[in-house]
Coordinates of C-alpha atoms in Angstrom, one line a residue:
Chain V
M1 CA 76.0 53.8 19.8
H2 CA 74.1 54.6 23.0
T3 CA 76.5 52.7 25.2
K4 CA 79.4 55.0 24.2
T5 CA 80.4 58.1 26.1
L6 CA 80.1 61.6 24.6
T7 CA 83.9 61.6 24.2
E8 CA 83.8 58.3 22.3
L9 CA 80.9 59.5 20.1
R10 CA 82.8 62.7 19.3
A11 CA 85.7 60.5 18.1
G12 CA 83.3 58.4 16.1
L13 CA 81.9 61.4 14.4
A14 CA 85.4 62.7 13.6
A15 CA 86.4 59.3 12.2
R16 CA 83.1 59.2 10.1
E17 CA 82.1 55.9 11.7
F18 CA 78.5 57.3 11.7
S19 CA 76.9 60.6 10.9
S20 CA 75.2 63.1 13.3
R21 CA 71.9 62.2 11.7
E22 CA 72.4 58.5 12.3
L23 CA 73.4 59.3 15.9
T24 CA 70.5 61.6 16.5
E25 CA 68.0 59.3 14.9
H26 CA 69.3 56.5 17.1
F27 CA 68.7 58.4 20.3
L28 CA 65.3 59.7 19.1
R29 CA 64.3 56.1 18.5
R30 CA 65.4 55.1 22.0
I31 CA 63.3 58.0 23.4
R32 CA 60.3 56.8 21.5
Q33 CA 60.9 53.3 22.7
F34 CA 61.6 54.0 26.4
D35 CA 60.5 57.4 27.5
G36 CA 56.9 56.3 28.0
E37 CA 58.2 54.1 30.8
I38 CA 60.4 56.5 32.7
N39 CA 58.9 59.9 31.8
S40 CA 62.3 61.6 31.7
L41 CA 61.5 64.1 29.0
I42 CA 58.7 66.8 28.9
T43 CA 59.2 67.8 25.3
V44 CA 61.1 66.1 22.4
T45 CA 62.3 68.4 19.6
E46 CA 62.6 65.9 16.9
E47 CA 62.4 68.1 13.8
Q48 CA 64.8 70.7 15.2
A49 CA 67.2 67.9 16.3
L50 CA 67.3 66.4 12.8
A51 CA 67.9 69.9 11.2
Q52 CA 70.7 70.6 13.7
A53 CA 72.2 67.1 12.9
D54 CA 72.1 67.8 9.2
A55 CA 73.8 71.1 9.7
A56 CA 76.4 69.4 11.9
D57 CA 77.1 66.8 9.2
A58 CA 77.6 69.5 6.7
T59 CA 80.1 71.3 9.0
L60 CA 81.9 68.0 9.7
A61 CA 82.1 67.2 6.0
R62 CA 83.9 70.5 5.5
G63 CA 86.4 69.3 8.1
E64 CA 85.2 72.0 10.6
G65 CA 83.4 71.9 13.8
G66 CA 83.4 72.9 17.5
L67 CA 83.6 71.0 20.8
L68 CA 80.1 69.4 20.4
T69 CA 79.5 69.4 16.7
G70 CA 76.8 66.8 15.9
L71 CA 76.5 65.5 19.5
P72 CA 73.0 65.1 21.0
V73 CA 72.2 66.7 24.3
A74 CA 69.0 67.0 26.4
H75 CA 68.4 70.3 28.2
K76 CA 66.7 70.6 31.5
D77 CA 63.3 72.3 31.0
I78 CA 64.5 75.2 33.1
F79 CA 66.5 76.7 30.3
C80 CA 64.6 79.0 27.9
T81 CA 64.6 77.7 24.3
E82 CA 63.2 80.1 21.7
G83 CA 60.1 78.7 20.0
V84 CA 60.0 75.6 22.3
R85 CA 57.9 75.2 25.4
T86 CA 59.9 75.9 28.5
S87 CA 57.7 74.7 31.4
C88 CA 60.1 74.5 34.4
G89 CA 58.0 71.4 35.4
S90 CA 55.0 73.7 36.3
R91 CA 51.4 74.1 35.2
M92 CA 52.3 77.9 35.5
L93 CA 54.4 77.6 32.4
D94 CA 52.7 74.7 30.6
N95 CA 51.8 77.2 27.8
F96 CA 55.0 79.2 27.8
I97 CA 56.9 79.2 24.5
A98 CA 60.1 81.0 25.4
P99 CA 60.8 84.1 23.3
Y100 CA 64.6 83.8 23.7
T101 CA 67.3 81.2 24.3
A102 CA 69.3 80.8 27.5
T103 CA 73.1 81.5 27.2
V104 CA 73.9 77.9 28.2
V105 CA 71.8 76.5 25.4
E106 CA 73.1 79.1 22.9
K107 CA 76.8 78.4 23.8
M108 CA 76.4 74.7 23.4
A109 CA 74.5 75.2 20.1
A110 CA 77.3 77.5 18.9
Q111 CA 79.7 74.5 19.5
G112 CA 77.5 72.4 17.4
A113 CA 75.3 70.5 19.9
V114 CA 72.1 68.9 18.7
M115 CA 69.1 69.4 21.1
L116 CA 67.0 66.3 21.5
G117 CA 64.5 67.8 23.9
K118 CA 63.7 69.1 27.4
T119 CA 64.0 67.0 30.5
N120 CA 61.5 66.6 33.3
M121 CA 62.3 68.2 36.7
D122 CA 60.8 69.1 40.0
E123 CA 58.5 72.1 39.7
F124 CA 60.7 75.2 39.6
A125 CA 63.6 73.0 40.6
M126 CA 62.1 72.7 44.1
G127 CA 62.4 69.1 45.1
S128 CA 64.8 66.1 45.6
S129 CA 62.7 63.4 44.0
N130 CA 61.1 64.7 40.8
E131 CA 57.7 64.1 42.3
T132 CA 56.7 67.7 42.3
S133 CA 56.7 68.0 38.5
F134 CA 53.3 68.9 36.9
Y135 CA 54.2 66.3 34.3
G136 CA 54.3 63.4 36.7
P137 CA 57.2 61.7 38.5
V138 CA 60.2 60.4 36.6
K139 CA 61.1 56.8 37.3
N140 CA 64.6 55.6 38.1
P141 CA 65.9 53.4 35.3
W142 CA 67.6 51.2 37.9
D143 CA 64.2 50.4 39.6
Q144 CA 61.1 52.0 38.2
E145 CA 59.3 52.0 41.6
R146 CA 61.9 54.5 42.8
V147 CA 62.6 58.2 42.3
P148 CA 65.5 59.5 40.2
G149 CA 66.2 62.2 42.8
G150 CA 65.9 65.8 41.9
S151 CA 65.5 68.4 40.8
S152 CA 67.5 67.4 37.6
G153 CA 66.0 63.9 37.9
G154 CA 64.8 63.8 34.3
A155 CA 68.3 64.7 33.1
A156 CA 69.9 62.0 35.2
A157 CA 67.3 59.3 34.3
T158 CA 67.7 60.2 30.6
L159 CA 71.4 59.6 30.9
A160 CA 71.1 56.4 32.9
A161 CA 68.6 54.9 30.4
R162 CA 70.9 56.0 27.6
L163 CA 68.2 58.1 25.9
A164 CA 70.8 60.9 25.5
P165 CA 74.6 60.9 25.8
A166 CA 74.7 64.3 27.5
A167 CA 72.5 66.6 29.5
T168 CA 72.4 69.9 31.3
G169 CA 71.2 70.4 34.8
T170 CA 71.0 73.1 37.5
D171 CA 72.0 72.9 41.1
T172 CA 70.6 75.1 43.9
G173 CA 71.0 72.7 46.8
G174 CA 72.2 69.5 45.2
S175 CA 69.9 69.2 42.1
I176 CA 72.7 68.1 39.8
R177 CA 74.7 65.9 42.2
Q178 CA 72.0 64.1 44.1
P179 CA 70.2 62.8 41.0
A180 CA 73.6 62.0 39.4
A181 CA 74.4 59.8 42.5
L182 CA 71.0 58.1 42.5
N183 CA 71.2 57.2 38.8
G184 CA 74.9 56.2 38.5
V185 CA 75.9 59.1 36.3
T186 CA 78.4 62.0 36.7
G187 CA 77.3 65.6 37.3
L188 CA 79.2 68.8 38.1
K189 CA 78.0 71.9 39.8
P190 CA 80.5 74.6 38.8
T191 CA 81.6 77.6 41.0
Y192 CA 78.8 80.1 41.5
G193 CA 79.2 82.6 38.6
R194 CA 81.2 80.2 36.3
V195 CA 78.3 79.5 34.0
S196 CA 75.7 82.1 32.9
R197 CA 72.3 82.1 34.6
W198 CA 70.8 84.2 31.8
G199 CA 67.6 82.5 30.5
M200 CA 67.7 79.9 33.3
I201 CA 64.4 80.3 35.2
A202 CA 65.4 81.6 38.6
F203 CA 64.7 79.7 41.9
A204 CA 67.2 81.1 44.4
S205 CA 69.5 83.5 42.5
S206 CA 72.4 83.5 45.0
L207 CA 72.7 79.7 44.8
D208 CA 71.5 78.6 41.4
Q209 CA 74.2 77.3 39.0
A210 CA 74.0 75.4 35.8
G211 CA 76.3 72.5 35.0
P212 CA 77.0 69.4 32.9
M213 CA 75.7 65.9 33.5
G214 CA 77.1 62.9 31.6
L215 CA 78.4 59.4 31.6
S216 CA 81.9 60.3 32.7
A217 CA 84.0 63.1 34.1
A218 CA 85.7 63.5 30.7
D219 CA 82.2 64.0 29.1
C220 CA 81.4 66.7 31.7
A221 CA 84.8 68.4 31.0
L222 CA 83.9 68.5 27.3
M223 CA 80.5 70.0 28.1
L224 CA 81.8 72.5 30.7
A225 CA 84.3 73.8 28.2
A226 CA 81.4 74.8 26.0
M227 CA 79.2 76.1 28.8
A228 CA 81.6 78.1 30.9
G229 CA 82.5 81.8 30.5
H230 CA 81.6 85.3 31.3
D231 CA 78.3 86.7 30.1
D232 CA 77.4 90.4 30.2
K233 CA 73.8 89.5 30.4
D234 CA 74.2 87.9 33.8
S235 CA 75.5 90.4 36.4
T236 CA 76.6 87.6 38.7
S237 CA 78.6 85.8 36.0
L238 CA 82.3 86.1 36.8
D239 CA 85.0 87.3 34.4
E240 CA 87.6 84.6 35.2
P241 CA 89.5 82.7 32.5
V242 CA 88.0 79.4 31.6
G243 CA 90.3 76.4 32.5
D244 CA 91.6 73.9 30.0
Y245 CA 89.4 71.2 31.4
L246 CA 90.3 68.5 28.8
S247 CA 94.0 68.9 29.2
D248 CA 93.8 68.9 33.0
L249 CA 92.0 65.5 33.0
N250 CA 95.1 63.3 32.9
Q251 CA 97.3 64.9 35.5
N252 CA 98.5 62.3 38.0
L253 CA 97.4 62.5 41.6
E254 CA 100.7 62.1 43.3
G255 CA 100.7 64.3 46.4
L256 CA 97.0 65.3 46.0
R257 CA 95.7 66.2 49.5
I258 CA 92.1 65.0 50.0
G259 CA 90.2 66.4 53.0
V260 CA 87.8 64.0 54.6
P261 CA 85.4 65.8 56.9
E262 CA 84.0 63.9 59.8
E263 CA 80.6 65.6 59.2
F264 CA 80.3 63.6 55.9
F265 CA 80.6 60.3 57.7
P266 CA 78.3 60.6 60.8
D267 CA 77.6 57.6 62.9
T268 CA 74.0 57.6 61.6
L269 CA 75.1 57.2 58.0
D270 CA 74.2 53.9 56.2
G271 CA 77.4 51.8 56.5
A272 CA 77.3 50.6 52.9
I273 CA 77.2 54.1 51.6
A274 CA 80.0 55.2 53.8
D275 CA 82.0 52.1 52.6
S276 CA 81.4 53.0 49.0
S277 CA 83.0 56.5 49.5
R278 CA 85.8 55.1 51.6
D279 CA 86.6 52.6 48.9
A280 CA 86.8 55.5 46.4
L281 CA 89.2 57.3 48.8
R282 CA 91.4 54.2 49.0
E283 CA 91.5 53.9 45.2
L284 CA 92.8 57.5 45.0
E285 CA 95.3 56.8 47.8
K286 CA 96.6 54.0 45.7
Q287 CA 97.2 56.6 43.0
G288 CA 99.3 58.8 45.3
A289 CA 96.7 60.9 47.1
K290 CA 97.0 61.6 50.8
L291 CA 93.9 61.7 53.1
V292 CA 93.6 64.5 55.6
P293 CA 90.9 64.2 58.3
L294 CA 89.3 67.5 59.0
S295 CA 86.1 69.1 60.4
L296 CA 83.6 71.6 59.0
P297 CA 81.6 72.2 62.2
S298 CA 79.2 74.8 60.8
I299 CA 77.9 72.6 57.9
N300 CA 75.6 70.9 60.3
L301 CA 73.5 74.1 60.0
S302 CA 73.5 74.2 56.2
V303 CA 70.1 72.6 55.8
P304 CA 68.3 75.1 58.1
A305 CA 70.2 78.0 56.6
Y306 CA 69.3 76.9 53.1
Y307 CA 65.6 76.5 54.0
V308 CA 65.5 80.2 54.9
I309 CA 67.7 81.6 52.1
A310 CA 66.3 79.6 49.2
P311 CA 62.6 80.1 50.0
A312 CA 63.2 83.8 50.7
E313 CA 64.8 84.3 47.3
A314 CA 62.2 82.1 45.6
S315 CA 59.3 84.1 47.1
S316 CA 60.8 87.2 45.5
N317 CA 61.8 85.5 42.1
L318 CA 58.4 83.8 41.7
S319 CA 56.5 87.0 42.2
R320 CA 57.0 87.6 38.5
F321 CA 54.4 84.9 37.7
D322 CA 51.3 87.0 38.0
G323 CA 49.1 85.9 35.1
V324 CA 49.6 89.2 33.2
R325 CA 52.5 88.9 30.8
Y326 CA 53.0 85.1 30.3
G327 CA 52.1 81.8 31.9
H328 CA 48.9 80.6 33.4
R329 CA 46.0 82.9 33.9
C330 CA 42.8 82.1 35.7
D331 CA 39.4 82.3 34.0
D332 CA 37.1 85.3 34.6
P333 CA 39.0 87.3 37.2
V334 CA 36.7 89.7 39.1
D335 CA 39.5 92.2 39.8
L336 CA 43.3 92.5 39.7
L337 CA 44.0 90.9 43.0
D338 CA 41.7 88.0 42.2
L339 CA 43.7 87.6 38.9
Y340 CA 47.0 87.5 40.7
K341 CA 45.8 85.2 43.5
R342 CA 43.9 82.6 41.5
S343 CA 46.4 82.5 38.6
R344 CA 49.2 81.8 41.1
S345 CA 47.3 79.4 43.2
E346 CA 46.2 77.4 40.1
G347 CA 49.5 77.6 38.4
F348 CA 51.8 76.6 41.3
G349 CA 51.9 73.1 43.0
E350 CA 51.9 72.4 46.7
E351 CA 55.7 72.4 47.4
V352 CA 56.2 75.6 45.4
K353 CA 53.4 77.4 47.3
R354 CA 54.8 76.1 50.6
R355 CA 58.2 77.5 49.9
I356 CA 56.8 80.8 48.7
L357 CA 54.9 81.0 52.0
V358 CA 58.0 80.1 54.1
G359 CA 60.0 82.7 52.2
T360 CA 57.4 85.4 52.5
Y361 CA 57.1 84.8 56.3
A362 CA 60.9 84.8 56.8
L363 CA 61.2 88.2 55.0
S364 CA 58.1 89.7 56.6
A365 CA 58.4 92.6 59.1
G366 CA 59.7 91.5 62.5
Y367 CA 61.1 88.2 61.4
Y368 CA 63.9 89.3 59.1
D369 CA 66.6 89.5 61.7
A370 CA 65.7 86.1 63.3
Y371 CA 65.6 84.3 60.0
Y372 CA 67.1 85.8 56.9
R373 CA 69.9 87.8 58.5
R374 CA 70.9 85.0 60.8
A375 CA 70.8 82.5 57.9
Q376 CA 73.2 84.8 55.9
Q377 CA 75.5 85.0 58.9
V378 CA 75.6 81.2 59.2
R379 CA 76.3 81.1 55.5
R380 CA 79.5 83.1 56.2
L381 CA 80.5 80.6 58.9
I382 CA 80.0 77.7 56.5
R383 CA 82.0 79.5 53.8
D384 CA 84.8 80.2 56.3
D385 CA 84.9 76.6 57.4
F386 CA 85.6 75.6 53.8
A387 CA 88.1 78.4 53.3
R388 CA 90.1 77.1 56.3
A389 CA 89.9 73.5 55.0
F390 CA 91.2 74.6 51.5
A391 CA 94.2 76.1 53.1
E392 CA 95.2 72.5 54.0
V393 CA 93.8 70.4 51.2
D394 CA 93.2 70.4 47.4
V395 CA 89.8 68.7 47.4
I396 CA 87.2 67.5 49.9
M397 CA 85.3 64.2 49.5
G398 CA 82.5 62.2 51.0
P399 CA 79.2 60.6 50.0
T400 CA 76.9 62.7 47.7
S401 CA 73.7 61.5 49.3
P402 CA 73.0 59.8 52.6
E403 CA 70.8 57.2 50.8
T404 CA 70.1 55.4 47.6
A405 CA 67.0 56.1 45.5
F406 CA 63.9 55.8 47.7
K407 CA 60.4 54.6 46.7
I408 CA 58.1 56.9 44.8
G409 CA 55.7 58.4 47.3
A410 CA 57.8 57.4 50.4
K411 CA 58.5 61.0 51.4
V412 CA 55.8 63.2 49.8
D413 CA 54.1 63.7 53.1
D414 CA 57.2 64.4 55.0
P415 CA 58.9 67.5 53.6
I416 CA 61.6 67.7 56.3
N417 CA 62.7 64.1 55.6
M418 CA 62.8 65.0 51.9
Y419 CA 64.9 68.1 52.6
M420 CA 67.5 65.9 54.4
A421 CA 68.2 64.2 51.1
D422 CA 70.5 67.1 50.3
V423 CA 72.3 67.2 53.7
F424 CA 75.8 66.6 52.0
T425 CA 75.3 68.8 49.0
I426 CA 73.7 72.1 50.3
A427 CA 76.7 73.5 52.1
V428 CA 78.6 73.6 48.7
N429 CA 75.9 75.9 47.3
L430 CA 75.9 78.2 50.3
A431 CA 79.7 78.5 49.9
G432 CA 79.5 78.8 46.1
L433 CA 82.1 76.1 45.5
P434 CA 82.3 73.7 42.6
A435 CA 81.5 70.0 43.3
L436 CA 81.0 66.8 41.3
S437 CA 79.3 63.5 42.0
M438 CA 80.7 60.4 40.5
P439 CA 79.4 56.8 40.6
S440 CA 81.3 54.8 43.3
G441 CA 79.4 51.6 43.6
F442 CA 76.0 49.9 44.3
V443 CA 74.0 49.1 47.4
N444 CA 71.3 46.5 46.9
G445 CA 71.5 47.1 43.1
L446 CA 71.1 50.8 43.4
P447 CA 73.8 53.3 42.4
V448 CA 75.8 55.3 45.0
G449 CA 77.7 58.5 44.4
T450 CA 80.8 60.1 45.9
Q451 CA 81.2 63.8 45.9
V452 CA 84.4 65.7 45.1
I453 CA 84.4 69.4 46.2
G454 CA 87.1 71.8 45.0
N455 CA 88.1 75.4 45.8
Y456 CA 86.7 78.3 43.7
F457 CA 87.3 77.8 40.0
Q458 CA 89.1 74.4 40.5
E459 CA 86.6 72.6 38.2
G460 CA 89.7 71.3 36.3
R461 CA 91.1 69.7 39.5
I462 CA 87.8 68.0 40.4
L463 CA 87.3 66.7 36.9
N464 CA 90.9 65.4 37.0
V465 CA 90.3 63.5 40.3
A466 CA 87.1 62.0 39.0
H467 CA 88.6 61.1 35.6
R468 CA 91.6 59.3 37.2
Y469 CA 89.1 57.4 39.5
Q470 CA 87.0 56.4 36.5
L471 CA 90.1 55.2 34.6
A472 CA 90.6 52.7 37.5
T473 CA 86.9 51.7 38.0
D474 CA 83.9 50.8 35.9
W475 CA 80.9 51.9 38.0
H476 CA 80.2 54.7 35.6
Q477 CA 80.0 52.3 32.7
R478 CA 77.2 50.1 34.2
I479 CA 73.9 50.3 32.4
P480 CA 70.5 49.3 34.0
G481 CA 69.5 45.9 32.5
A482 CA 66.3 47.0 30.9
F483 CA 68.1 49.7 28.9
A484 CA 71.3 48.0 27.8
Chain G
M1 CA 57.1 81.1 67.1
A2 CA 54.0 79.2 66.0
I3 CA 52.1 79.9 62.8
D4 CA 48.4 79.6 63.1
S5 CA 45.6 79.7 60.5
K6 CA 45.4 83.5 60.8
V7 CA 49.1 84.0 60.1
V8 CA 48.9 81.6 57.1
A9 CA 46.0 83.7 55.7
Q10 CA 48.0 86.9 56.2
V11 CA 51.2 85.5 54.7
A12 CA 49.3 84.0 51.8
H13 CA 47.8 87.5 51.1
L14 CA 51.3 89.0 51.1
A15 CA 52.4 86.4 48.7
C16 CA 49.3 86.8 46.5
L17 CA 48.3 83.2 47.0
Q18 CA 44.8 82.0 47.6
V19 CA 44.6 79.5 50.4
D20 CA 41.2 78.0 51.1
D21 CA 40.0 77.8 54.7
N22 CA 40.0 74.0 54.7
E23 CA 43.7 74.1 53.8
T24 CA 45.0 76.5 56.4
A25 CA 45.1 74.0 59.3
A26 CA 47.2 71.4 57.5
L27 CA 49.4 74.1 55.9
S28 CA 50.1 75.8 59.2
E29 CA 51.2 72.4 60.6
R30 CA 53.6 71.9 57.7
L31 CA 55.0 75.4 58.0
N32 CA 55.5 75.0 61.7
D33 CA 57.5 71.8 61.0
I34 CA 59.7 73.7 58.6
L35 CA 60.2 76.6 61.0
A36 CA 61.0 74.2 63.9
M37 CA 63.8 72.7 61.7
V38 CA 65.0 76.2 60.7
D39 CA 65.1 77.2 64.4
Q40 CA 68.3 75.2 64.7
L41 CA 69.9 78.4 63.4
Q42 CA 69.3 80.0 66.8
Q43 CA 72.1 77.7 68.2
A44 CA 74.7 79.3 66.1
D45 CA 77.1 81.9 67.6
V46 CA 76.9 84.7 65.0
D47 CA 78.1 87.6 67.2
G48 CA 80.0 89.9 65.0
V49 CA 79.6 87.8 61.9
A50 CA 78.6 89.8 58.8
P51 CA 75.8 88.4 56.7
L52 CA 77.1 86.8 53.4
A53 CA 75.1 87.6 50.3
H54 CA 77.6 86.5 47.7
P55 CA 79.9 83.6 48.3
L56 CA 82.9 85.4 46.7
D57 CA 81.9 88.8 48.3
V58 CA 81.6 90.2 44.8
S59 CA 79.4 93.3 44.4
Q60 CA 77.2 94.0 41.4
P61 CA 79.2 95.5 38.5
L62 CA 78.3 98.8 37.1
R63 CA 78.1 99.5 33.3
D64 CA 77.7 102.7 31.3
D65 CA 74.2 104.0 31.2
Q66 CA 73.5 103.1 27.6
V67 CA 70.4 101.6 25.9
T68 CA 71.2 97.9 25.4
E69 CA 67.8 96.3 25.5
P70 CA 66.3 95.7 22.0
D71 CA 62.7 96.3 21.3
V72 CA 61.1 92.9 22.0
R73 CA 57.5 93.9 21.9
E74 CA 56.7 91.8 18.9
R75 CA 58.3 88.7 20.5
V76 CA 56.7 89.0 23.9
M77 CA 53.2 90.2 23.2
P78 CA 52.0 87.0 21.5
I79 CA 52.8 84.9 24.6
A80 CA 50.7 87.1 26.9
P81 CA 47.3 85.9 28.1
A82 CA 45.5 89.1 26.9
T83 CA 46.7 92.1 25.0
E84 CA 45.3 95.1 23.2
A85 CA 47.1 97.8 21.2
G86 CA 50.5 96.7 22.4
C87 CA 49.5 96.6 26.1
F88 CA 48.9 93.8 28.6
L89 CA 45.2 93.6 29.6
V90 CA 44.1 93.2 33.2
P91 CA 40.7 93.6 34.9
R92 CA 39.6 97.2 35.4
V93 CA 41.4 98.8 38.3
I94 CA 39.8 102.3 38.2
E95 CA 36.0 102.5 38.4

């Protein structure tokens, strides 16, 4: 059952080939068998999963059900789940039992999804390798000496190892797409505001967006249909109609205009990775798409702009962790300031503290204009580059990540090098656009991903392009040998 | 502009983080590396460009001034590190 896609499992449940309980027990067994090796889950919610599965079976027996009835899903441990530990990968929240449930989790549960557990992640989603997690690094199922990417690395590894058929992720600078690429799975970051952020622990609020991760574009379409929509509880959630993602999947690509920015294929790029994305473009050309060379000159400044904006917003968001109302509290504080300082210093890891300090510095008196204001101006230049491009093309494509999965420990002492892992993904967050990563080949036995970027609210179009590509290729069906 | 140990200590104080003296040298080096990378922003020609806070230039919606928050005291007090009589306890702030 674990080699099937979510879409196939849904059909299997509908045809009564197996029950939700059988399906759920199968994945729970696989988690018990394999998760010790790859460390992709922080918490497994076995009892609740089985209760939800039984409820789903009862619903299905009545001939009823929603989009996800009886289908198991693993949620990133950044989404609050009432009564279940929600750690965000941090010692700060190791003892935090969420008192409410995130909208994303609630909406998927309302469509009948069964929660298997909570996936490992970089601490507070700050990282591109999953090495900053308080719970230890996740291992890449394709090569356990390597990282799964991050920050949704636990989610991507869970999928690659087939420990769950569906997962949720969040993406602030590439945290869905980069790990999807490094694990050979498909992940979509929707338009900023498409999916509610309520109950999703905030990192950089003007960039954070939740999205689906799965084994195929069709699976992501199914999940997004359940996740998307306006939410009064999130003031940045947008009141736009939700597309019919499943019906859009099969449209033909005749006449599709694909923008190919020169900035996504720099001379310094690994030739094998460039070839993988170029092969994907050729496949889409065969299906009737036209390639349009273009330039997005300002995106070369996206990494520096991001490393001002994201830490600045993080320094503000993470000020809520003060040892008073929830989370870690130091022993025997001598006064209030000591309580704040020691609780925070003990609760946060090195990378999180580093980003809080950078953000605090960038926002401090005298530096605001030089850093934050300028970064926000560059952000507009980047958005305008994309707006000009989308006047000419329907989607924009290139490699998701400039490299395949790197060795655990290879970059921990070199933050700048680590930050460059997201060089192709960050501009999309700054512009607020939707983008997907799909498997497009292998280099030295490690998966490579290609990114499809769309205009605002064009999730249906992106999923359609990826689905048509996946009908013609089988990269997304490959399973790492040890987990087959 | 270089960050030295003194600046690290000052920023750490603003951020309510405790940084030990033996950490500040290494930390200021790391922060300087990050700021050097970020300084590429100075190359950009941003004359007359308005800062962008929301990618779709959407402003915050307003709603009627009505009570919508439920009373969650019973749900949130049990997860607090120290409480008494429905209040969060902190070290004495007034002598």
